[in-house]
Amino acid sequence: MSTIPLDVAPEGLGPSVRHGARGRVALLVGGALVACVLLAALVSFAWTPHDPTFVDAGARLRGPGAEYWLGTDRFGRDLVSQLMVGARTTVYVGVVAVGVAALLGVPLGVAAAMAPRWLGELVMRANDLLLAFPALLLAVMLAAVLGAGTGVAMIAIGVSTVPAFARVVRAGSMQVLGSEYVLAARAAGRGRLGVAVHHVLPNVAGLVVVQSSVSFAIAVLAEAALSFLGFGTPPPTPSWGRMLLESQSMLFTDPRLAVVPAVAVAVAVLGLNLLGDGLRDRFDPRLEGRR
């Protein structure tokens, strides 16, 4: 009677399976964290525990309790209410900034892929030059030139992340353009615009979704940095970066004021990065063989 060794793993349960499992976990955890941020932002339109802009001198620097769940700042404003409205500010800036980046970067990437080779290479070398600068640094430089304000912050963050969209979309478009069904469509007389709309864009949509998640995480950091430097959302509208700025003078006497918004930024960025990793495993055709 033969026996099966217990140390032999079932066929197919190798690194690819573990990789897929990690991708699903990342997708679930990242989605849950992002959902928490979105929920806080949506709820803030209808309800917050207190008025986030109300200054109460009698409630300055109160610790966490039944009335103020996370306490108050040095102006007596409720931290939870500021976090919720700050989440709304972050989501608003992030959505518009990523929308601007996608609106400019996707057509640029597709056009660079479909243009004559020399022109496409020229466009991408200029794009790579911009990519050499971190998106956060580009956003700060643009905001410093254009001035302060929410609109300026959104444009600066969006423009600074265009090169990443263009590079990813161009790479995906080149892969699609070399496929047999695109060659057949061209042989059948379909023009460049038809190929781009009916074949290229649908096949790079997954890459755009993944890049949007990554760029959203960059937008969260950039919005916080711009607000911290005074180029972002102006007062009295709460934002996580402004909360960090206002806590700077009390960093050692009451670090809670800095820890609370810092944790909020970290949770949002971590959630978006995990979500991007999970989406990449599902949508990026270059990972198909590894799942």
PDB file of C-alpha atoms in Angstrom, residues 12 15 20 48 53 85 121 125 149 157 176 209 249 253 277 290:
ATOM      1  CA  GLY A  12      -0.566  24.550  -8.177  1.00  0.00           C
ATOM      2  CA  PRO A  15       4.219  31.276  -5.144  1.00  0.00           C
ATOM      3  CA  GLY A  20      -2.771  36.154  -5.463  1.00  0.00           C
ATOM      4  CA  THR A  48     -20.123  66.464  12.833  1.00  0.00           C
ATOM      5  CA  THR A  53     -14.537  76.095  13.101  1.00  0.00           C
ATOM      6  CA  VAL A  85     -14.143  67.929   7.402  1.00  0.00           C
ATOM      7  CA  GLU A 121      10.501  59.017 -27.939  1.00  0.00           C
ATOM      8  CA  ARG A 125      12.161  61.897 -22.864  1.00  0.00           C
ATOM      9  CA  GLY A 149      -5.722  78.389  -2.561  1.00  0.00           C
ATOM     10  CA  ILE A 157      -1.085  68.382  -7.733  1.00  0.00           C
ATOM     11  CA  VAL A 176      -1.889  46.715 -27.152  1.00  0.00           C
ATOM     12  CA  VAL A 209      -7.453  52.750 -12.439  1.00  0.00           C
ATOM     13  CA  SER A 249       4.109  75.048  18.242  1.00  0.00           C
ATOM     14  CA  THR A 253       3.832  69.953  25.132  1.00  0.00           C
ATOM     15  CA  ASP A 277      -1.439  46.955  -5.076  1.00  0.00           C
ATOM     16  CA  ARG A 290       2.285  35.638 -11.818  1.00  0.00           C
TER      17      ARG A 290
END
